[in-house]
Short mmCIF file of C-alpha atoms and ligand atoms in Angstrom, two decimals:
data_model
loop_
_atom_site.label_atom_id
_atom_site.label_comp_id
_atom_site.label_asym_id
_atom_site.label_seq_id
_atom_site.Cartn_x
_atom_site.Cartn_y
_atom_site.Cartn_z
CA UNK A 125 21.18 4.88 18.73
CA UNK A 126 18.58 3.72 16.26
CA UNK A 127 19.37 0.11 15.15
CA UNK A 128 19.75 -1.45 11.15
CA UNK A 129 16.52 -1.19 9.49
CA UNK A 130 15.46 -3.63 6.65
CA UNK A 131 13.06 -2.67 3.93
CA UNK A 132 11.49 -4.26 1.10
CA UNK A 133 9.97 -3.35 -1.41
CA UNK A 134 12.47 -0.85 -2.63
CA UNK A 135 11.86 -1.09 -5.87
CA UNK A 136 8.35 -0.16 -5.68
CA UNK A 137 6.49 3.08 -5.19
CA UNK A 138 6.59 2.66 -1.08
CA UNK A 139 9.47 1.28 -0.22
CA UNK A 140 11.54 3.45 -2.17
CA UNK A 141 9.90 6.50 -0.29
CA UNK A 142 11.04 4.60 3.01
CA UNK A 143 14.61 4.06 2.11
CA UNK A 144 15.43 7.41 0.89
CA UNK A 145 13.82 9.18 3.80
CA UNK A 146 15.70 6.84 6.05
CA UNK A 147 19.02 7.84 4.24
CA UNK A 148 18.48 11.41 4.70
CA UNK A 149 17.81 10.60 8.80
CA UNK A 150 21.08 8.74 8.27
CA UNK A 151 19.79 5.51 9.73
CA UNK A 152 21.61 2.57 8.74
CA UNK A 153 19.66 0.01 6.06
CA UNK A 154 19.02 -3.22 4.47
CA UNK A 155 17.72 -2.58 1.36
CA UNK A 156 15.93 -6.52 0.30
CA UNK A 157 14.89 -6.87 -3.01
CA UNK A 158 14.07 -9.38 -5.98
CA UNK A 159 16.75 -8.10 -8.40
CA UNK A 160 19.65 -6.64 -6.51
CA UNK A 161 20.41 -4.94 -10.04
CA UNK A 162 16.97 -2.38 -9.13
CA UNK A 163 18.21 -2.12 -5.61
CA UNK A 164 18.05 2.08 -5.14
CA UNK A 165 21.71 3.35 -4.17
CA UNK A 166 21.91 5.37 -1.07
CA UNK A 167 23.94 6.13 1.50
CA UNK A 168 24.45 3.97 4.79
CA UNK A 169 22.95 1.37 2.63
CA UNK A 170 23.43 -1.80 1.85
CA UNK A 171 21.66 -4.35 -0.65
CA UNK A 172 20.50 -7.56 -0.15
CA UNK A 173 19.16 -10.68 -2.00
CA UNK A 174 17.72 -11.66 -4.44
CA UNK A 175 15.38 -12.46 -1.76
CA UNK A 176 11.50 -13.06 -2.49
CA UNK A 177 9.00 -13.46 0.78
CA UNK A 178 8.44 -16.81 -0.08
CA UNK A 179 12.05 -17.68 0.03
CA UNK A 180 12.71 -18.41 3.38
CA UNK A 181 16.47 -18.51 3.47
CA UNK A 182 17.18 -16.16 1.27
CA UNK A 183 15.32 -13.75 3.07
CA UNK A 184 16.59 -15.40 6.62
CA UNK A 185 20.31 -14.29 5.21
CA UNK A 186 19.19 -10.81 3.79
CA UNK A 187 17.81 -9.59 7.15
CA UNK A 188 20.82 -10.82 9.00
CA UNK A 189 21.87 -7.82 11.08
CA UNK A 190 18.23 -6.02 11.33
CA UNK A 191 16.76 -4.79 14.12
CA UNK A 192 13.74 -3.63 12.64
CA UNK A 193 11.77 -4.82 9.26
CA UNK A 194 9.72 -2.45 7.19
CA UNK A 195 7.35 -5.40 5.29
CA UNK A 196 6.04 -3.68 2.47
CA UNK A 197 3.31 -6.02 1.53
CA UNK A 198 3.09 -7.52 -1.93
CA UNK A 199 0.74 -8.01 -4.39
CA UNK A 200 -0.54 -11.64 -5.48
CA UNK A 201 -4.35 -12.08 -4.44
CA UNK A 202 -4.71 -15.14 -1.57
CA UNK A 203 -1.46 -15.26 -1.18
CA UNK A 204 -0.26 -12.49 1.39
CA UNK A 205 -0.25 -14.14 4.00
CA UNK A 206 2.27 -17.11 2.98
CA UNK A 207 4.37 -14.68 2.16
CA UNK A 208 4.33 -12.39 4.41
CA UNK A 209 3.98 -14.86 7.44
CA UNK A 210 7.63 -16.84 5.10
CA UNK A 211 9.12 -12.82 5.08
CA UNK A 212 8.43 -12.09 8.86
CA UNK A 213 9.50 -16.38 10.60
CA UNK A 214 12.39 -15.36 8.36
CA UNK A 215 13.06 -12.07 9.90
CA UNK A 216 12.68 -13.51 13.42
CA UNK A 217 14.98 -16.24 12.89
CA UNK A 218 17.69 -13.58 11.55
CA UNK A 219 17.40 -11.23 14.69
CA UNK A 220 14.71 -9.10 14.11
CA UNK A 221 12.80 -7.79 16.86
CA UNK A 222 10.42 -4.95 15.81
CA UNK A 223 8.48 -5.37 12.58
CA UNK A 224 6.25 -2.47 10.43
CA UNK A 225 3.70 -3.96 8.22
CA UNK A 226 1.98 -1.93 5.23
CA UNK A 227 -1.49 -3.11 5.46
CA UNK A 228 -4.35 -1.60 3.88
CA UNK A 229 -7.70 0.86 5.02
CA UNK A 230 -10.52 -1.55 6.78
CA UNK A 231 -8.80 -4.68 7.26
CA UNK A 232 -10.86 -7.14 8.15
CA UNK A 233 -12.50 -10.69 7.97
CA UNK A 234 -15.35 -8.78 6.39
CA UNK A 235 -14.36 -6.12 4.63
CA UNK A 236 -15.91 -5.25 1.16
CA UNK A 237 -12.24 -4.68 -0.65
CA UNK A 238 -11.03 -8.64 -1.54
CA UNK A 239 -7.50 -7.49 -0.85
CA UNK A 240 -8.21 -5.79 2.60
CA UNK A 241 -8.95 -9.24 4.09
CA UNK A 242 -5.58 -10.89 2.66
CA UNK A 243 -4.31 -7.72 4.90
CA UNK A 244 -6.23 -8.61 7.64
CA UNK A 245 -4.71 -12.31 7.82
CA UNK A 246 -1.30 -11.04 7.83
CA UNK A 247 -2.01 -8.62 10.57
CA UNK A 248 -3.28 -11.51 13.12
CA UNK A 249 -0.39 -13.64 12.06
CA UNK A 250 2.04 -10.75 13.30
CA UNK A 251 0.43 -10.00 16.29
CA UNK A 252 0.90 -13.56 17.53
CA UNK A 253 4.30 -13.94 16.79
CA UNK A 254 5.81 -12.31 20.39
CA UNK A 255 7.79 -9.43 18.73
CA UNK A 256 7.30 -5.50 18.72
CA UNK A 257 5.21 -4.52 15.78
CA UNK A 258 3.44 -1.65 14.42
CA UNK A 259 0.28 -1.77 11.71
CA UNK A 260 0.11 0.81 9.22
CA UNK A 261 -3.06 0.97 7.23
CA UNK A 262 -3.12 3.16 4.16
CA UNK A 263 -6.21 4.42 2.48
CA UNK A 264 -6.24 3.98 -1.43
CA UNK A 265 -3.20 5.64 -2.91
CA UNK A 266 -4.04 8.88 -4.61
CA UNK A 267 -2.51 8.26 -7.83
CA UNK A 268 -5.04 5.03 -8.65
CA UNK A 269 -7.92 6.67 -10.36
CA UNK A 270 -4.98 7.72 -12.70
CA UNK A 271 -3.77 4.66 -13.23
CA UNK A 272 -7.51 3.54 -13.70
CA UNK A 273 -8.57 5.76 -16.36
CA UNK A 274 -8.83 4.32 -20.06
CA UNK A 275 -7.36 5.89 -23.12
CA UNK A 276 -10.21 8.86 -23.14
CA UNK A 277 -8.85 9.36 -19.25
CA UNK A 278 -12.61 7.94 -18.25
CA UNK A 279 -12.87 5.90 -14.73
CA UNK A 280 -15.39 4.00 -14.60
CA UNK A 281 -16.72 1.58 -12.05
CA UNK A 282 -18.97 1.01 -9.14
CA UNK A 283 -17.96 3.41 -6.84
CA UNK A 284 -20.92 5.34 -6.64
CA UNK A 285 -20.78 8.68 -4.34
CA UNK A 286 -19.05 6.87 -1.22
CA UNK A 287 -16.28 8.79 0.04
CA UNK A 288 -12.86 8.06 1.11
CA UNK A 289 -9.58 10.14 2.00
CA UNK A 290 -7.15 8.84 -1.05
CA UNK A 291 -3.45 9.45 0.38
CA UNK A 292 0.09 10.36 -0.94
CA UNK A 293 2.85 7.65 -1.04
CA UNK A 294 5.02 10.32 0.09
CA UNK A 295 2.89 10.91 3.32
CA UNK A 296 2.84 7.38 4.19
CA UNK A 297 6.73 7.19 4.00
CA UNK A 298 6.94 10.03 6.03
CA UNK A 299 5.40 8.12 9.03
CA UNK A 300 6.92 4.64 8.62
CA UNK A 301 10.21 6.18 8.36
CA UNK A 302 9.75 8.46 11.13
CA UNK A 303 8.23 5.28 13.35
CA UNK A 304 11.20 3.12 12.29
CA UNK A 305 14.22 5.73 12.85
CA UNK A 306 12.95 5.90 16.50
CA UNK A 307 13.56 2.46 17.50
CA UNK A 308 13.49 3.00 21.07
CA UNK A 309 10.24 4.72 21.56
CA UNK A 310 7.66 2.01 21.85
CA UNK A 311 4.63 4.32 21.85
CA UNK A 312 3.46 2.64 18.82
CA UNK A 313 3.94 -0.76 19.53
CA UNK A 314 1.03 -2.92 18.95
CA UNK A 315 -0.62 0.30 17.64
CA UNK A 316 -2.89 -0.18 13.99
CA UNK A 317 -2.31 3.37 12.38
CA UNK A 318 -5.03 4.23 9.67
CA UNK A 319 -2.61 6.55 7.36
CA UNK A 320 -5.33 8.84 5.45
CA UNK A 321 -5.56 11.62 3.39
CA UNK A 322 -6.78 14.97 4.61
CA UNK A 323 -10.17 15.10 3.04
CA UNK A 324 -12.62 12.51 2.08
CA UNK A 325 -13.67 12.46 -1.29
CA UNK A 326 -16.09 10.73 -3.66
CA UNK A 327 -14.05 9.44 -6.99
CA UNK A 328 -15.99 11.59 -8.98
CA UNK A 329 -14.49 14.74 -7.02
CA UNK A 330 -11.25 12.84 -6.92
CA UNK A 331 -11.18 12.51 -10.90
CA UNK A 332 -11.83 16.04 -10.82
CA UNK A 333 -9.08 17.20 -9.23
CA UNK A 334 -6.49 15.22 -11.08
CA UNK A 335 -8.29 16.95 -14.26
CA UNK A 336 -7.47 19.93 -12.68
CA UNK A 337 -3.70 18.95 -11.61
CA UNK A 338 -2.80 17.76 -14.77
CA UNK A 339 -5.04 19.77 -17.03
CA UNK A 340 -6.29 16.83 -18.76
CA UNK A 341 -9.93 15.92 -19.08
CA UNK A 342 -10.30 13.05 -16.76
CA UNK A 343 -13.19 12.43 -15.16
CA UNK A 344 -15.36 9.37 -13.90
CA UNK A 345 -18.39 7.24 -14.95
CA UNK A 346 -20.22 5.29 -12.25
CA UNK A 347 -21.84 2.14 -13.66
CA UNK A 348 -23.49 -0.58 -12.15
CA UNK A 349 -22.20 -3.97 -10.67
CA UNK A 350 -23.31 -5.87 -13.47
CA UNK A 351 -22.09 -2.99 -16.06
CA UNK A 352 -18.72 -3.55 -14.72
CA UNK A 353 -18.45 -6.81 -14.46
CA UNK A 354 -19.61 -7.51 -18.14
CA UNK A 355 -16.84 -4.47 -19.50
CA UNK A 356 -14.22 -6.31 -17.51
CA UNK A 357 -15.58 -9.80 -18.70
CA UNK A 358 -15.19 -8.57 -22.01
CA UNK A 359 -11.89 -7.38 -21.38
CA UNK A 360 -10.47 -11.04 -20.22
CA UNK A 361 -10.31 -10.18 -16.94
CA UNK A 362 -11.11 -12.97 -14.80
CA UNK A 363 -11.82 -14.76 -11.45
CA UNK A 364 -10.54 -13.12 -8.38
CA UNK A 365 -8.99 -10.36 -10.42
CA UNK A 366 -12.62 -9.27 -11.37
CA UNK A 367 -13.58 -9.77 -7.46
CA UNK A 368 -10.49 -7.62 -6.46
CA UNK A 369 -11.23 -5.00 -8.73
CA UNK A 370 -15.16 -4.77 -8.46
CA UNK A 371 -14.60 -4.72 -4.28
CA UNK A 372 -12.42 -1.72 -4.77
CA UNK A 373 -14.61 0.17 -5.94
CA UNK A 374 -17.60 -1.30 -4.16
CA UNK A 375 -15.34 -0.47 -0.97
CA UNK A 376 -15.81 2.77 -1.50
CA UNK A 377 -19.59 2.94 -2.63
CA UNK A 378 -20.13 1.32 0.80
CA UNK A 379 -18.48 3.63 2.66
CA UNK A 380 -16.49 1.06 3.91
CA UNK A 381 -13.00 4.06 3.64
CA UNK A 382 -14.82 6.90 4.62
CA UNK A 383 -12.52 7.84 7.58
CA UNK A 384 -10.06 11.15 8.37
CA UNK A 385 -7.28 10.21 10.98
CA UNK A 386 -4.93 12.43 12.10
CA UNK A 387 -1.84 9.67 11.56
CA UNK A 388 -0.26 11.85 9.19
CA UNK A 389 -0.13 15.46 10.70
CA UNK A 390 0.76 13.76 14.12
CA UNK A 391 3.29 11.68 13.61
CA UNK A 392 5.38 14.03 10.45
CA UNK A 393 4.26 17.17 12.25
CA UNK A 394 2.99 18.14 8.64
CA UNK A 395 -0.65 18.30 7.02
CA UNK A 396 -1.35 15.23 4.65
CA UNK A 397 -1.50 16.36 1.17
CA UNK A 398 -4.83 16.94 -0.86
CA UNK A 399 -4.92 15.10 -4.19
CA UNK A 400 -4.69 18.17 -6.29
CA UNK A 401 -0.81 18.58 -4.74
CA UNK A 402 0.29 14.92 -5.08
CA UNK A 403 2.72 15.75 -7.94
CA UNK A 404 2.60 12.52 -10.34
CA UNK A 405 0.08 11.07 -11.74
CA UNK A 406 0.67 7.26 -13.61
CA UNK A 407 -0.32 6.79 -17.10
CA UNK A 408 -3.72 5.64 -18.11
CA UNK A 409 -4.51 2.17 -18.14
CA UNK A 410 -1.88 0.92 -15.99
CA UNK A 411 -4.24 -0.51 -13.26
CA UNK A 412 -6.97 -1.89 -15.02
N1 NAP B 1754 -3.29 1.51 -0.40
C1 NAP B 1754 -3.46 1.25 -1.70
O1 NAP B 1754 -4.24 1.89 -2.42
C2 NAP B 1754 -2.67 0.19 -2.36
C3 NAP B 1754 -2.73 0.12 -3.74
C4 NAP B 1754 -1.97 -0.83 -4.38
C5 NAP B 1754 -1.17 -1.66 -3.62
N2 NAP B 1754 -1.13 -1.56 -2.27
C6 NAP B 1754 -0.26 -2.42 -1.46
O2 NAP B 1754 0.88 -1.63 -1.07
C7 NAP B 1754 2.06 -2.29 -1.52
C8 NAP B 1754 3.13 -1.29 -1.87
O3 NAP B 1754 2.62 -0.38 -2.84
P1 NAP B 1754 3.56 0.22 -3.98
O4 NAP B 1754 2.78 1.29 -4.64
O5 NAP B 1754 4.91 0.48 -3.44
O6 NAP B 1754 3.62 -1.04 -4.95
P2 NAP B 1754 4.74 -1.34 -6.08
O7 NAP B 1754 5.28 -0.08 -6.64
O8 NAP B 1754 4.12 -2.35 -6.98
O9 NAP B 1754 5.91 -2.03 -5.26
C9 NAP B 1754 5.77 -3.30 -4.68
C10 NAP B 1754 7.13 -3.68 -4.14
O10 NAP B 1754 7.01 -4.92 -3.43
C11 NAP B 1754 7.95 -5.83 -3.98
N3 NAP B 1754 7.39 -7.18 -3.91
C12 NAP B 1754 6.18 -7.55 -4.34
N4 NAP B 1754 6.01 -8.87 -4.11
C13 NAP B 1754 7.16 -9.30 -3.55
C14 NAP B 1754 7.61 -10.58 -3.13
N5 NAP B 1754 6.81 -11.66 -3.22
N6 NAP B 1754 8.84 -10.69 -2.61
C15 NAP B 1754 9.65 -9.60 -2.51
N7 NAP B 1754 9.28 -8.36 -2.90
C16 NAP B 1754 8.05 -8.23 -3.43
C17 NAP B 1754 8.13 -5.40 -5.43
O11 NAP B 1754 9.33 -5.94 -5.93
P3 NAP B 1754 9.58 -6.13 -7.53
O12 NAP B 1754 10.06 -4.77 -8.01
O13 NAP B 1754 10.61 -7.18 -7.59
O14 NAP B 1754 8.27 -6.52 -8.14
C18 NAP B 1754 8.15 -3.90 -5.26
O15 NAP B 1754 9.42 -3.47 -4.79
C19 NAP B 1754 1.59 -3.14 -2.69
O16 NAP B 1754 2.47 -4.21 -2.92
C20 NAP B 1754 0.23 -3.60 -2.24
O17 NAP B 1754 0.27 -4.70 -1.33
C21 NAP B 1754 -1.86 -0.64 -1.64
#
């Protein structure tokens, strides 16, 4: 019998994925959230908080009664790993035993991509805390360069032609639900799972085939380091915003992503979708 799963982050992108495909496998949920009121509604599902991952008790009493934890990691720049480390003593002291962290492609100490190493620090804190766990490590979500483009649908940035395999949201919910429905098989535990696309592409050919997808113009612009960081400058973006951004892109340049895995096909039994099929695209603009 698979035990109660919790999942955050089910008002985002990810964790929304998660839940529903663990309502369809009828596996019974915790769905923890900031504003109950955006909590999805699904069957064999219950809704908890308002909990934030710095909010120790609340979260303690919204993971009461969970076996597992999906931690869907969240978004403000050096400060993952408080959070997280608040979200997962919190889930311990509740019951938990098994936790599934959403970290990111290349985490590491060094890694080019600012965020990746906030990843990294969360992933060392978890794997010294004596319970099961599993790392999942997406590569850049598909739908970015969308969300990257300006009003004329340009991206531009320092990417270069570096490659990397940009993945579906929907493909990494299919394996963290499938890993957290089977509780008892601990084939995975301790296990870092680099959750890629099938192809690796350069963001120019990327660009391209949203253009083609949506049939709008998109396409990309390399510039410099110093290009970009003077547009975004002018823009008012600052400090480690800037350094987050720039890295992304600078991640990729390097090669830093530039990896195929077989996570996706293995573990849903299904290929990972190319980023001409991913089905929705966000408007321009809303990641810059
Ligand atoms: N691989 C990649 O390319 C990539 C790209 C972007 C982000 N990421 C990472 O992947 C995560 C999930 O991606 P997504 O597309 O699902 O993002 P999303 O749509 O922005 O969803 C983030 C979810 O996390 C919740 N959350 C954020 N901070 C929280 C906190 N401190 N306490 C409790 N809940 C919190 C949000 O709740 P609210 O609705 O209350 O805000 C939301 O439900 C991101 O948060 C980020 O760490 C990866």
């Amino acid at each position: 019998m698979t035990g109660t799963v919790a999942v955050t982050g089910v008002t985002g992108e990810l964790g929304s994925r998660i839940a529903a495909r663990l309502a369809e496998a009828d596996v019974p949920q915790l769905l923890v959230g900031r504003d109950p009121g955006r909590i999805p509604l699904l069957p064999g599902a219950e809704a908890r908080g308002p909990a934030a991952y710095d909010e120790r008790d609340a979260m303690r009493a919204a993971l009461e009664g969970a076996s597992t934890l999906v931690l869907v990691s969240g978004r403000p720049l050096g400060r993952r790993l408080e959070e997280h480390a608040t979200a997962v003593e919190a889930g311990i002291e509740a019951g938990v035993r098994r936790v599934l962290y959403v970290s990111l492609l290349g985490a590491s100490v060094t890694a080019t991509y600012r965020n990746a190493r906030d990843h990294w620090l969360t992933e060392l804190f978890l794997a010294d805390r004596g319970i099961r766990y599993t790392v999942f490590r997406p590569a850049f979500y598909a739908p970015t360069p969308a969300a990257l483009a300006d009003d004329r649908l340009r991206v531009r940035g320092p990417g270069g032609t570096g490659r990397t395999a940009f993945v579906a949201h929907d493909d990494i919910a299919d394996v963290i639900a499938a890993v957290a429905a089977a509780d008892a098989d601990t084939r995975h535990d301790g296990a870092v799972l680099d959750v890629t696309g099938p192809e690796s592409l350069t963001l120019e050919e990327a660009v391209s085939q949203i253009a083609a997808a949506t049939g709008r113009p998109y396409g990309y612009e390399p510039e410099t380091l110093e290009e970009a960081f003077a547009r975004r400058l002018r823009d008012g973006v600052r400090g480690v915003q800037i350094e987050s951004w720039l890295s992304w892109y600078q991640a990729i340049a390097r090669g830093d992503l530039d990896t195929v895995t077989d996570v996706v096909p293995r573990i849903t039994g299904k290929p990972a979708t190319p980023v001409r099929d991913i089905g929705w695209w966000p408007e321009p603009n809303v990641a810059r």
